């Protein structure tokens, strides 16, 4: 199954085309709507004030509630774009954004409004695609869940099991420890009041993947497959599996995962430092990773930049509606990317 996302932040609509969707899947649009609502803007002071219904319209690939096997195309209308917010700064490359490299790559013809195709707005159709992937995985006994692990140095409790992650999905601020979540929200609002933004991280796990998927080689490596999907999500700047960067603080006796035979005859690891992958191949433990997301680059403070039309130094003051932190809205996006990666790994 392959997917292609189209549209721009301030265009008439955004959407996705999924090719290779197996026929006969009884597609639950309600489940997809739920994930889209978790990602949607305008729900609190922690997010941009942009209001979008994010109601998907399926144009092809579904008939009488089931997938047909033909390309599945879904579109989501943009109904609350304010393009005028970007008119005065269209030639000023926003620091931290893709404006300058996009200007070079597309010879200045790219849509600059709201970041165009590079906008986080394009994660809505990604969540739709991931929703389809989740339902296909469920048929194989595979589930995906995530939570906010860090915001601006404030850490949530570590992941324990699938049930705790499933409970997180129903929360407007998806953390395991609500007290820590309250501290994170205070940090976000403090940054917002200071015309700034904060970053953070999301921990995600895929449960039920069988051992033996992947390969040590380029292109088939399990960690590589997941990383390719995850780095396509705007704002993701780092991906770490299992203990991740903490491996640098360990000895081998601490980092190794002693094996044992479980009560049902399965081979398990006492720990899961490897994050469910050894040698590029799944080992049957939950595939666990953490992604780091940068602070939202759109901030209201005065910044130095370059005028691309005049090719000279300039200053920039942004107006408009922006997220002081994207981490809480990105949780279903990371789940979607992980679900699509898991489908690729399983050959769905």
Tab-separated table of C-alpha atoms in Angstrom:
chain	number	residue	atom	x	y	z
A	1	UNK	CA	0.000	0.000	0.000
A	2	UNK	CA	1.406	3.374	-1.040
A	3	UNK	CA	0.090	6.845	-0.352
A	4	UNK	CA	0.490	10.283	-1.897
A	5	UNK	CA	-0.590	13.504	-0.182
A	6	UNK	CA	-1.681	16.538	-2.197
A	7	UNK	CA	-2.816	20.115	-1.666
A	8	UNK	CA	-1.612	23.266	0.107
A	9	UNK	CA	-2.446	24.893	3.410
A	10	UNK	CA	-4.446	27.728	1.789
A	11	UNK	CA	-5.663	25.903	-1.317
A	12	UNK	CA	-9.270	24.765	-1.732
A	13	UNK	CA	-8.592	21.325	-0.268
A	14	UNK	CA	-5.976	18.827	0.844
A	15	UNK	CA	-6.133	15.088	0.372
A	16	UNK	CA	-4.533	11.712	-0.064
A	17	UNK	CA	-4.540	8.883	-2.588
A	18	UNK	CA	-3.929	5.368	-1.240
A	19	UNK	CA	-2.986	2.739	-3.795
A	20	UNK	CA	-2.907	-0.974	-3.120
A	21	UNK	CA	-5.556	-0.931	-0.379
A	22	UNK	CA	-6.801	-4.518	0.018
A	23	UNK	CA	-10.417	-4.924	-1.108
A	24	UNK	CA	-13.177	-5.833	1.310
A	25	UNK	CA	-12.155	-3.734	4.325
A	26	UNK	CA	-15.274	-2.456	6.118
A	27	UNK	CA	-13.932	1.050	6.564
A	28	UNK	CA	-14.989	2.829	9.763
A	29	UNK	CA	-15.163	6.541	8.996
A	30	UNK	CA	-16.081	7.226	12.615
A	31	UNK	CA	-12.730	5.850	13.782
A	32	UNK	CA	-10.934	8.050	11.250
A	33	UNK	CA	-12.990	11.091	12.269
A	34	UNK	CA	-11.975	10.478	15.884
A	35	UNK	CA	-8.272	10.582	15.003
A	36	UNK	CA	-8.800	13.676	12.847
A	37	UNK	CA	-10.527	15.397	15.773
A	38	UNK	CA	-7.486	14.668	17.963
A	39	UNK	CA	-5.295	16.488	15.445
A	40	UNK	CA	-7.710	19.313	14.617
A	41	UNK	CA	-6.805	22.961	15.336
A	42	UNK	CA	-8.781	25.555	17.268
A	43	UNK	CA	-9.772	23.441	20.258
A	44	UNK	CA	-7.939	25.303	23.036
A	45	UNK	CA	-5.498	28.091	23.826
A	46	UNK	CA	-2.704	25.555	23.277
A	47	UNK	CA	-3.362	25.502	19.527
A	48	UNK	CA	-3.795	27.808	16.557
A	49	UNK	CA	-7.187	29.510	16.426
A	50	UNK	CA	-7.782	28.277	12.865
A	51	UNK	CA	-11.126	26.437	12.720
A	52	UNK	CA	-11.435	23.485	10.353
A	53	UNK	CA	-14.107	20.775	10.364
A	54	UNK	CA	-11.687	18.277	8.788
A	55	UNK	CA	-14.549	16.174	7.458
A	56	UNK	CA	-13.134	13.710	4.897
A	57	UNK	CA	-14.922	13.201	1.602
A	58	UNK	CA	-14.166	9.918	-0.124
A	59	UNK	CA	-14.083	10.290	-3.902
A	60	UNK	CA	-13.139	6.744	-4.879
A	61	UNK	CA	-12.053	3.359	-3.592
A	62	UNK	CA	-14.998	2.681	-1.258
A	63	UNK	CA	-18.354	1.236	-2.323
A	64	UNK	CA	-21.195	0.321	0.007
A	65	UNK	CA	-18.922	0.854	2.997
A	66	UNK	CA	-16.100	-1.440	1.877
A	67	UNK	CA	-12.856	-0.821	0.055
A	68	UNK	CA	-12.892	-1.849	-3.592
A	69	UNK	CA	-9.173	-2.327	-4.196
A	70	UNK	CA	-9.134	0.675	-6.542
A	71	UNK	CA	-7.153	3.786	-5.523
A	72	UNK	CA	-8.764	5.289	-2.433
A	73	UNK	CA	-8.949	9.077	-2.685
A	74	UNK	CA	-10.117	11.304	0.160
A	75	UNK	CA	-10.219	15.110	0.314
A	76	UNK	CA	-10.580	17.537	3.219
A	77	UNK	CA	-11.712	21.078	2.475
A	78	UNK	CA	-9.864	24.153	3.729
A	79	UNK	CA	-12.577	26.442	5.037
A	80	UNK	CA	-10.815	28.901	7.384
A	81	UNK	CA	-7.657	30.022	5.596
A	82	UNK	CA	-6.623	33.679	5.951
A	83	UNK	CA	-4.178	34.169	3.124
A	84	UNK	CA	-3.940	37.920	3.732
A	85	UNK	CA	-1.834	37.208	6.819
A	86	UNK	CA	1.021	36.223	4.480
A	87	UNK	CA	0.762	38.872	1.754
A	88	UNK	CA	3.155	41.368	3.354
A	89	UNK	CA	5.813	38.770	4.087
A	90	UNK	CA	5.653	36.652	0.947
A	91	UNK	CA	9.273	37.415	-0.016
A	92	UNK	CA	10.634	37.090	3.525
A	93	UNK	CA	11.875	33.587	4.274
A	94	UNK	CA	10.584	32.603	7.709
A	95	UNK	CA	13.398	31.284	9.926
A	96	UNK	CA	12.995	27.612	10.748
A	97	UNK	CA	10.558	27.038	7.871
A	98	UNK	CA	11.075	25.467	4.455
A	99	UNK	CA	10.524	28.811	2.672
A	100	UNK	CA	14.089	29.285	1.429
A	101	UNK	CA	14.865	25.713	0.282
A	102	UNK	CA	11.376	25.467	-1.278
A	103	UNK	CA	12.004	28.740	-3.120
A	104	UNK	CA	15.227	27.284	-4.534
A	105	UNK	CA	13.867	23.805	-5.248
A	106	UNK	CA	10.743	25.075	-7.071
A	107	UNK	CA	12.241	28.194	-8.662
A	108	UNK	CA	9.989	30.533	-6.659
A	109	UNK	CA	6.731	29.006	-7.918
A	110	UNK	CA	5.823	27.321	-4.628
A	111	UNK	CA	2.703	28.443	-2.733
A	112	UNK	CA	4.074	30.502	0.164
A	113	UNK	CA	0.751	30.974	2.004
A	114	UNK	CA	0.897	29.190	5.328
A	115	UNK	CA	3.835	27.146	4.095
A	116	UNK	CA	1.900	25.714	1.155
A	117	UNK	CA	2.582	22.002	0.735
A	118	UNK	CA	5.108	22.116	3.610
A	119	UNK	CA	2.478	23.108	6.171
A	120	UNK	CA	1.484	20.997	9.157
A	121	UNK	CA	-2.014	21.298	7.684
A	122	UNK	CA	-1.004	18.452	5.355
A	123	UNK	CA	-0.865	16.091	8.324
A	124	UNK	CA	-4.679	15.863	8.238
A	125	UNK	CA	-4.725	13.628	5.131
A	126	UNK	CA	-1.797	11.709	6.629
A	127	UNK	CA	-4.001	10.943	9.646
A	128	UNK	CA	-6.717	9.732	7.244
A	129	UNK	CA	-4.232	7.394	5.546
A	130	UNK	CA	-3.008	6.197	8.921
A	131	UNK	CA	-6.594	5.547	9.968
A	132	UNK	CA	-7.007	3.159	7.047
A	133	UNK	CA	-3.695	1.524	7.957
A	134	UNK	CA	-4.752	1.093	11.609
A	135	UNK	CA	-7.888	-0.753	10.552
A	136	UNK	CA	-5.905	-3.066	8.287
A	137	UNK	CA	-3.428	-3.741	11.101
A	138	UNK	CA	-6.243	-4.509	13.550
A	139	UNK	CA	-7.222	-7.440	11.331
A	140	UNK	CA	-3.724	-8.833	12.000
A	141	UNK	CA	-3.858	-8.201	15.747
A	142	UNK	CA	-1.525	-5.200	15.555
A	143	UNK	CA	-2.241	-1.925	17.381
A	144	UNK	CA	-0.541	1.475	17.539
A	145	UNK	CA	-0.570	4.051	20.330
A	146	UNK	CA	1.395	7.085	21.481
A	147	UNK	CA	1.642	9.710	24.191
A	148	UNK	CA	3.488	12.955	24.822
A	149	UNK	CA	6.755	11.970	26.489
A	150	UNK	CA	8.307	15.426	26.909
A	151	UNK	CA	7.449	19.099	26.509
A	152	UNK	CA	10.207	21.630	27.138
A	153	UNK	CA	12.059	19.310	29.523
A	154	UNK	CA	8.970	18.192	31.476
A	155	UNK	CA	8.697	14.389	31.259
A	156	UNK	CA	5.637	12.172	31.294
A	157	UNK	CA	5.704	8.733	32.933
A	158	UNK	CA	7.341	6.009	30.810
A	159	UNK	CA	5.211	3.747	28.646
A	160	UNK	CA	4.001	0.539	30.289
A	161	UNK	CA	1.352	-1.204	28.210
A	162	UNK	CA	-1.220	-0.891	25.436
A	163	UNK	CA	-4.156	-0.186	27.741
A	164	UNK	CA	-2.533	2.961	29.139
A	165	UNK	CA	-1.915	4.268	25.610
A	166	UNK	CA	-5.468	3.504	24.525
A	167	UNK	CA	-6.744	5.571	27.456
A	168	UNK	CA	-4.484	8.445	26.364
A	169	UNK	CA	-6.227	8.699	23.008
A	170	UNK	CA	-9.413	9.960	24.664
A	171	UNK	CA	-7.615	12.800	26.468
A	172	UNK	CA	-7.441	16.328	24.987
A	173	UNK	CA	-3.821	16.407	26.203
A	174	UNK	CA	-2.560	12.832	25.737
A	175	UNK	CA	-0.215	12.048	28.623
A	176	UNK	CA	-0.046	9.130	31.047
A	177	UNK	CA	0.433	11.386	34.091
A	178	UNK	CA	-2.109	14.228	34.102
A	179	UNK	CA	-0.177	16.188	36.733
A	180	UNK	CA	2.835	16.251	34.447
A	181	UNK	CA	0.502	17.159	31.603
A	182	UNK	CA	-0.694	20.201	33.538
A	183	UNK	CA	2.926	21.327	33.981
A	184	UNK	CA	3.521	20.910	30.254
A	185	UNK	CA	0.460	23.003	29.420
A	186	UNK	CA	1.653	25.757	31.731
A	187	UNK	CA	4.998	25.809	29.899
A	188	UNK	CA	3.220	26.042	26.530
A	189	UNK	CA	1.024	28.942	27.644
A	190	UNK	CA	3.988	30.730	29.198
A	191	UNK	CA	5.837	30.536	25.877
A	192	UNK	CA	2.728	31.739	24.047
A	193	UNK	CA	2.434	34.756	26.355
A	194	UNK	CA	6.056	35.588	25.609
A	195	UNK	CA	5.407	35.354	21.831
A	196	UNK	CA	7.460	32.182	21.652
A	197	UNK	CA	6.999	28.420	21.260
A	198	UNK	CA	8.270	25.148	22.726
A	199	UNK	CA	9.129	21.706	21.404
A	200	UNK	CA	8.898	18.222	22.824
A	201	UNK	CA	8.795	14.524	22.080
A	202	UNK	CA	6.301	11.722	21.507
A	203	UNK	CA	6.768	8.081	22.478
A	204	UNK	CA	4.977	5.584	20.256
A	205	UNK	CA	4.639	1.808	20.325
A	206	UNK	CA	3.411	-0.803	17.865
A	207	UNK	CA	2.081	-3.904	19.620
A	208	UNK	CA	1.615	-7.299	18.013
A	209	UNK	CA	4.248	-7.225	15.281
A	210	UNK	CA	5.544	-10.767	14.768
A	211	UNK	CA	9.280	-11.497	14.936
A	212	UNK	CA	11.223	-11.780	11.703
A	213	UNK	CA	9.989	-8.715	9.790
A	214	UNK	CA	12.553	-6.524	8.044
A	215	UNK	CA	16.159	-7.120	7.031
A	216	UNK	CA	19.620	-5.796	7.830
A	217	UNK	CA	19.839	-4.201	4.413
A	218	UNK	CA	19.132	-0.676	3.194
A	219	UNK	CA	15.494	-0.252	2.169
A	220	UNK	CA	14.153	-3.190	4.171
A	221	UNK	CA	15.580	-2.403	7.624
A	222	UNK	CA	12.698	-2.152	10.107
A	223	UNK	CA	14.078	0.974	11.781
A	224	UNK	CA	14.793	2.487	8.373
A	225	UNK	CA	11.238	1.855	7.133
A	226	UNK	CA	9.776	3.541	10.200
A	227	UNK	CA	12.235	6.437	10.064
A	228	UNK	CA	11.383	7.211	6.440
A	229	UNK	CA	7.691	7.557	7.320
A	230	UNK	CA	8.358	9.512	10.514
A	231	UNK	CA	10.755	12.053	9.020
A	232	UNK	CA	8.088	12.917	6.437
A	233	UNK	CA	6.088	14.472	9.298
A	234	UNK	CA	6.741	18.227	9.579
A	235	UNK	CA	8.664	19.279	12.726
A	236	UNK	CA	10.186	15.820	13.365
A	237	UNK	CA	13.945	16.276	13.774
A	238	UNK	CA	15.045	13.088	15.555
A	239	UNK	CA	13.940	9.464	15.873
A	240	UNK	CA	15.274	7.053	18.501
A	241	UNK	CA	14.364	3.391	19.008
A	242	UNK	CA	14.215	1.696	22.376
A	243	UNK	CA	16.616	3.287	24.842
A	244	UNK	CA	17.752	5.616	22.037
A	245	UNK	CA	20.372	8.146	23.070
A	246	UNK	CA	20.408	6.651	26.590
A	247	UNK	CA	22.503	3.816	25.139
A	248	UNK	CA	25.441	6.233	25.298
A	249	UNK	CA	25.107	6.222	29.112
A	250	UNK	CA	24.932	2.436	29.509
A	251	UNK	CA	27.215	-0.541	29.761
A	252	UNK	CA	26.497	-3.664	27.747
A	253	UNK	CA	25.281	-5.460	30.855
A	254	UNK	CA	22.620	-2.765	31.229
A	255	UNK	CA	21.697	-2.407	27.557
A	256	UNK	CA	21.360	-6.089	26.654
A	257	UNK	CA	17.933	-7.742	26.684
A	258	UNK	CA	18.100	-11.173	28.379
A	259	UNK	CA	15.742	-13.627	26.674
A	260	UNK	CA	13.296	-16.106	28.199
A	261	UNK	CA	10.449	-18.389	27.126
A	262	UNK	CA	7.066	-16.982	28.120
A	263	UNK	CA	4.168	-19.038	29.468
A	264	UNK	CA	2.634	-19.290	25.996
A	265	UNK	CA	5.890	-20.525	24.470
A	266	UNK	CA	6.894	-17.176	22.960
A	267	UNK	CA	10.469	-15.957	23.253
A	268	UNK	CA	10.499	-12.608	25.035
A	269	UNK	CA	13.029	-10.109	26.371
A	270	UNK	CA	13.191	-9.138	30.052
A	271	UNK	CA	13.713	-5.529	29.007
A	272	UNK	CA	13.030	-3.869	25.687
A	273	UNK	CA	16.067	-1.628	25.377
A	274	UNK	CA	16.297	-2.490	21.685
A	275	UNK	CA	12.782	-1.206	21.048
A	276	UNK	CA	11.608	-4.404	19.391
A	277	UNK	CA	14.286	-4.493	16.690
A	278	UNK	CA	17.636	-6.286	16.462
A	279	UNK	CA	19.750	-6.260	13.312
A	280	UNK	CA	17.018	-4.411	11.446
A	281	UNK	CA	14.544	-7.251	12.126
A	282	UNK	CA	11.603	-7.269	14.558
A	283	UNK	CA	12.102	-9.515	17.590
A	284	UNK	CA	8.471	-9.874	18.693
A	285	UNK	CA	8.616	-7.283	21.461
A	286	UNK	CA	6.652	-4.026	21.069
A	287	UNK	CA	8.351	-1.774	18.537
A	288	UNK	CA	8.965	1.372	20.597
A	289	UNK	CA	10.426	4.668	19.444
A	290	UNK	CA	10.482	8.340	20.389
A	291	UNK	CA	10.354	11.257	17.970
A	292	UNK	CA	11.572	14.745	18.817
A	293	UNK	CA	9.632	17.696	17.413
A	294	UNK	CA	11.121	21.146	17.124
A	295	UNK	CA	9.412	24.247	18.548
A	296	UNK	CA	6.929	25.832	16.155
A	297	UNK	CA	9.052	28.152	13.974
A	298	UNK	CA	6.207	30.656	13.497
A	299	UNK	CA	6.614	33.039	16.433
A	300	UNK	CA	5.500	36.660	16.799
A	301	UNK	CA	8.899	37.983	17.847
A	302	UNK	CA	11.007	40.105	15.486
A	303	UNK	CA	13.506	37.909	13.635
A	304	UNK	CA	16.326	38.392	11.156
A	305	UNK	CA	15.947	36.884	7.700
A	306	UNK	CA	16.482	37.526	3.969
A	307	UNK	CA	14.251	39.178	1.395
A	308	UNK	CA	14.299	36.615	-1.427
A	309	UNK	CA	13.082	39.102	-4.057
A	310	UNK	CA	15.657	41.784	-3.234
A	311	UNK	CA	18.355	39.344	-2.137
A	312	UNK	CA	19.206	41.415	0.903
A	313	UNK	CA	19.059	41.159	4.676
A	314	UNK	CA	15.718	41.968	6.279
A	315	UNK	CA	13.669	41.753	9.445
A	316	UNK	CA	10.445	39.829	9.898
A	317	UNK	CA	7.476	40.172	12.249
A	318	UNK	CA	4.860	37.478	11.763
A	319	UNK	CA	1.140	37.925	12.290
A	320	UNK	CA	-1.601	35.349	11.989
A	321	UNK	CA	-2.577	32.200	13.881
A	322	UNK	CA	0.067	29.729	14.997
A	323	UNK	CA	0.551	26.895	17.475
A	324	UNK	CA	2.739	27.681	20.504
A	325	UNK	CA	3.458	23.919	20.529
A	326	UNK	CA	2.574	21.232	17.991
A	327	UNK	CA	3.387	18.194	20.121
A	328	UNK	CA	-0.081	17.434	21.523
A	329	UNK	CA	-1.724	17.707	18.099
A	330	UNK	CA	1.039	15.586	16.541
A	331	UNK	CA	0.316	12.453	18.624
A	332	UNK	CA	-2.275	11.012	16.165
A	333	UNK	CA	-0.008	12.063	13.284
A	334	UNK	CA	2.884	10.005	14.648
A	335	UNK	CA	0.515	7.092	15.201
A	336	UNK	CA	-0.600	7.400	11.570
A	337	UNK	CA	2.968	7.394	10.243
A	338	UNK	CA	3.796	4.394	12.434
A	339	UNK	CA	0.723	2.504	11.216
A	340	UNK	CA	1.665	3.123	7.578
A	341	UNK	CA	5.230	1.983	8.290
A	342	UNK	CA	3.956	-1.157	10.004
A	343	UNK	CA	1.772	-1.945	6.990
A	344	UNK	CA	4.783	-1.596	4.706
A	345	UNK	CA	6.863	-3.811	6.959
A	346	UNK	CA	4.142	-6.476	7.025
A	347	UNK	CA	3.592	-6.309	3.281
A	348	UNK	CA	0.008	-5.094	3.551
